[in-house]
């Protein structure tokens, strides 16, 4: 485990990923990106949903964290389960859940594939 200030800030868990989230979010919140933010979300609910999707997507690039992997796998199972218990969710929620977890897996795959390029 690392003992840098950044590693300590994030409790030595997904340090690069959490730092990327923080840096990217701070940048997005700058005044010069106000129009972009207005295009991404217009309500507090949309803001929270966007932030959660952003965090989950970036955290998906941490392939070493077994707990995050389990959470992703559990969300995949919930999204694509055919059990009757899923019926309680609205159709829109089911579609959102599926889209979000597929995006996370695509980002993870592209992140890993990038390291395999023969530059």
mmCIF file of C-alpha atoms in Angstrom:
data_model
loop_
_atom_site.group_PDB
_atom_site.id
_atom_site.type_symbol
_atom_site.label_atom_id
_atom_site.label_comp_id
_atom_site.label_asym_id
_atom_site.label_seq_id
_atom_site.Cartn_x
_atom_site.Cartn_y
_atom_site.Cartn_z
ATOM 1 C CA UNK A 1 0.000 0.000 0.000
ATOM 2 C CA UNK A 2 1.130 3.504 -0.784
ATOM 3 C CA UNK A 3 1.539 6.196 1.830
ATOM 4 C CA UNK A 4 1.329 9.295 -0.332
ATOM 5 C CA UNK A 5 -0.994 12.118 0.652
ATOM 6 C CA UNK A 6 -3.317 11.217 -2.211
ATOM 7 C CA UNK A 7 -3.378 7.536 -1.228
ATOM 8 C CA UNK A 8 -4.117 8.468 2.365
ATOM 9 C CA UNK A 9 -6.882 10.839 1.252
ATOM 10 C CA UNK A 10 -8.665 7.916 -0.431
ATOM 11 C CA UNK A 11 -7.762 5.327 2.224
ATOM 12 C CA UNK A 12 -5.572 3.489 -0.294
ATOM 13 C CA UNK A 13 -8.634 2.353 -2.240
ATOM 14 C CA UNK A 14 -9.024 3.046 -5.954
ATOM 15 C CA UNK A 15 -6.702 6.016 -5.542
ATOM 16 C CA UNK A 16 -6.219 6.854 -9.219
ATOM 17 C CA UNK A 17 -9.910 6.409 -9.965
ATOM 18 C CA UNK A 18 -11.161 8.480 -7.028
ATOM 19 C CA UNK A 19 -8.639 11.187 -7.806
ATOM 20 C CA UNK A 20 -9.838 11.225 -11.433
ATOM 21 C CA UNK A 21 -13.434 11.626 -10.272
ATOM 22 C CA UNK A 22 -12.518 14.530 -8.004
ATOM 23 C CA UNK A 23 -10.346 16.319 -10.564
ATOM 24 C CA UNK A 24 -12.868 15.841 -13.367
ATOM 25 C CA UNK A 25 -15.795 16.944 -11.196
ATOM 26 C CA UNK A 26 -13.958 20.053 -10.002
ATOM 27 C CA UNK A 27 -13.166 20.917 -13.607
ATOM 28 C CA UNK A 28 -16.774 20.398 -14.710
ATOM 29 C CA UNK A 29 -17.959 22.689 -11.904
ATOM 30 C CA UNK A 30 -15.860 25.606 -13.180
ATOM 31 C CA UNK A 31 -17.823 28.618 -14.452
ATOM 32 C CA UNK A 32 -16.621 28.128 -18.025
ATOM 33 C CA UNK A 33 -18.573 24.833 -18.201
ATOM 34 C CA UNK A 34 -21.921 26.228 -17.037
ATOM 35 C CA UNK A 35 -23.553 25.726 -20.458
ATOM 36 C CA UNK A 36 -22.281 22.147 -20.609
ATOM 37 C CA UNK A 37 -23.701 21.427 -17.151
ATOM 38 C CA UNK A 38 -27.050 22.880 -18.216
ATOM 39 C CA UNK A 39 -27.046 20.507 -21.188
ATOM 40 C CA UNK A 40 -26.227 17.503 -18.989
ATOM 41 C CA UNK A 41 -28.723 18.124 -16.200
ATOM 42 C CA UNK A 42 -31.407 20.628 -15.277
ATOM 43 C CA UNK A 43 -32.697 19.302 -11.966
ATOM 44 C CA UNK A 44 -31.116 18.186 -8.709
ATOM 45 C CA UNK A 45 -32.326 14.667 -9.414
ATOM 46 C CA UNK A 46 -30.632 14.636 -12.828
ATOM 47 C CA UNK A 47 -27.445 16.017 -11.256
ATOM 48 C CA UNK A 48 -27.391 13.236 -8.658
ATOM 49 C CA UNK A 49 -28.066 10.587 -11.295
ATOM 50 C CA UNK A 50 -25.342 11.960 -13.565
ATOM 51 C CA UNK A 51 -22.814 12.090 -10.726
ATOM 52 C CA UNK A 52 -23.612 8.534 -9.663
ATOM 53 C CA UNK A 53 -23.251 7.269 -13.217
ATOM 54 C CA UNK A 54 -19.979 9.172 -13.627
ATOM 55 C CA UNK A 55 -18.547 7.782 -10.386
ATOM 56 C CA UNK A 56 -19.645 4.220 -11.165
ATOM 57 C CA UNK A 57 -18.233 4.417 -14.666
ATOM 58 C CA UNK A 58 -14.839 5.704 -13.576
ATOM 59 C CA UNK A 59 -14.680 3.305 -10.644
ATOM 60 C CA UNK A 60 -15.334 0.465 -13.105
ATOM 61 C CA UNK A 61 -11.808 1.003 -14.414
ATOM 62 C CA UNK A 62 -10.410 -0.312 -11.115
ATOM 63 C CA UNK A 63 -10.052 -3.963 -12.003
ATOM 64 C CA UNK A 64 -8.059 -4.818 -8.884
ATOM 65 C CA UNK A 65 -10.716 -4.065 -6.256
ATOM 66 C CA UNK A 66 -12.606 -7.288 -5.563
ATOM 67 C CA UNK A 67 -15.359 -5.506 -3.614
ATOM 68 C CA UNK A 68 -16.111 -3.171 -6.523
ATOM 69 C CA UNK A 69 -16.088 -6.148 -8.888
ATOM 70 C CA UNK A 70 -18.628 -7.932 -6.692
ATOM 71 C CA UNK A 71 -20.855 -4.841 -6.579
ATOM 72 C CA UNK A 72 -20.715 -4.582 -10.382
ATOM 73 C CA UNK A 73 -21.521 -8.262 -10.776
ATOM 74 C CA UNK A 74 -24.422 -7.952 -8.325
ATOM 75 C CA UNK A 75 -25.789 -4.953 -10.266
ATOM 76 C CA UNK A 76 -25.443 -6.942 -13.509
ATOM 77 C CA UNK A 77 -27.342 -9.840 -11.971
ATOM 78 C CA UNK A 78 -30.074 -7.528 -10.712
ATOM 79 C CA UNK A 79 -30.338 -5.758 -14.072
ATOM 80 C CA UNK A 80 -30.558 -8.907 -16.151
ATOM 81 C CA UNK A 81 -32.258 -11.250 -13.710
ATOM 82 C CA UNK A 82 -35.515 -12.768 -14.866
ATOM 83 C CA UNK A 83 -36.814 -13.232 -11.331
ATOM 84 C CA UNK A 84 -40.318 -11.988 -10.558
ATOM 85 C CA UNK A 85 -38.958 -9.704 -7.800
ATOM 86 C CA UNK A 86 -37.735 -7.324 -10.501
ATOM 87 C CA UNK A 87 -41.364 -6.626 -11.476
ATOM 88 C CA UNK A 88 -41.571 -4.051 -8.676
ATOM 89 C CA UNK A 89 -39.284 -1.738 -10.668
ATOM 90 C CA UNK A 90 -40.729 0.428 -13.381
ATOM 91 C CA UNK A 91 -39.812 -0.332 -16.967
ATOM 92 C CA UNK A 92 -37.810 2.920 -17.151
ATOM 93 C CA UNK A 93 -35.848 1.949 -14.034
ATOM 94 C CA UNK A 94 -35.095 -1.459 -15.513
ATOM 95 C CA UNK A 95 -33.869 0.095 -18.755
ATOM 96 C CA UNK A 96 -31.737 2.645 -16.856
ATOM 97 C CA UNK A 97 -30.250 -0.094 -14.675
ATOM 98 C CA UNK A 98 -29.355 -2.198 -17.710
ATOM 99 C CA UNK A 99 -27.892 0.728 -19.632
ATOM 100 C CA UNK A 100 -25.802 1.871 -16.675
ATOM 101 C CA UNK A 101 -24.269 -1.514 -15.932
ATOM 102 C CA UNK A 102 -23.558 -2.165 -19.607
ATOM 103 C CA UNK A 103 -21.780 1.217 -19.823
ATOM 104 C CA UNK A 104 -19.690 0.306 -16.770
ATOM 105 C CA UNK A 105 -18.630 -2.991 -18.321
ATOM 106 C CA UNK A 106 -17.861 -1.363 -21.684
ATOM 107 C CA UNK A 107 -15.695 1.264 -20.014
ATOM 108 C CA UNK A 108 -13.898 -1.423 -18.035
ATOM 109 C CA UNK A 109 -13.288 -3.482 -21.169
ATOM 110 C CA UNK A 110 -12.025 -0.500 -23.129
ATOM 111 C CA UNK A 111 -9.734 0.512 -20.265
ATOM 112 C CA UNK A 112 -8.184 -2.952 -20.161
ATOM 113 C CA UNK A 113 -8.011 -3.255 -23.951
ATOM 114 C CA UNK A 114 -6.191 0.075 -24.132
ATOM 115 C CA UNK A 115 -3.287 -1.355 -22.124
ATOM 116 C CA UNK A 116 -2.969 -4.180 -24.649
ATOM 117 C CA UNK A 117 -2.294 -1.918 -27.621
ATOM 118 C CA UNK A 118 1.014 -2.461 -29.411
ATOM 119 C CA UNK A 119 1.971 1.214 -29.611
#
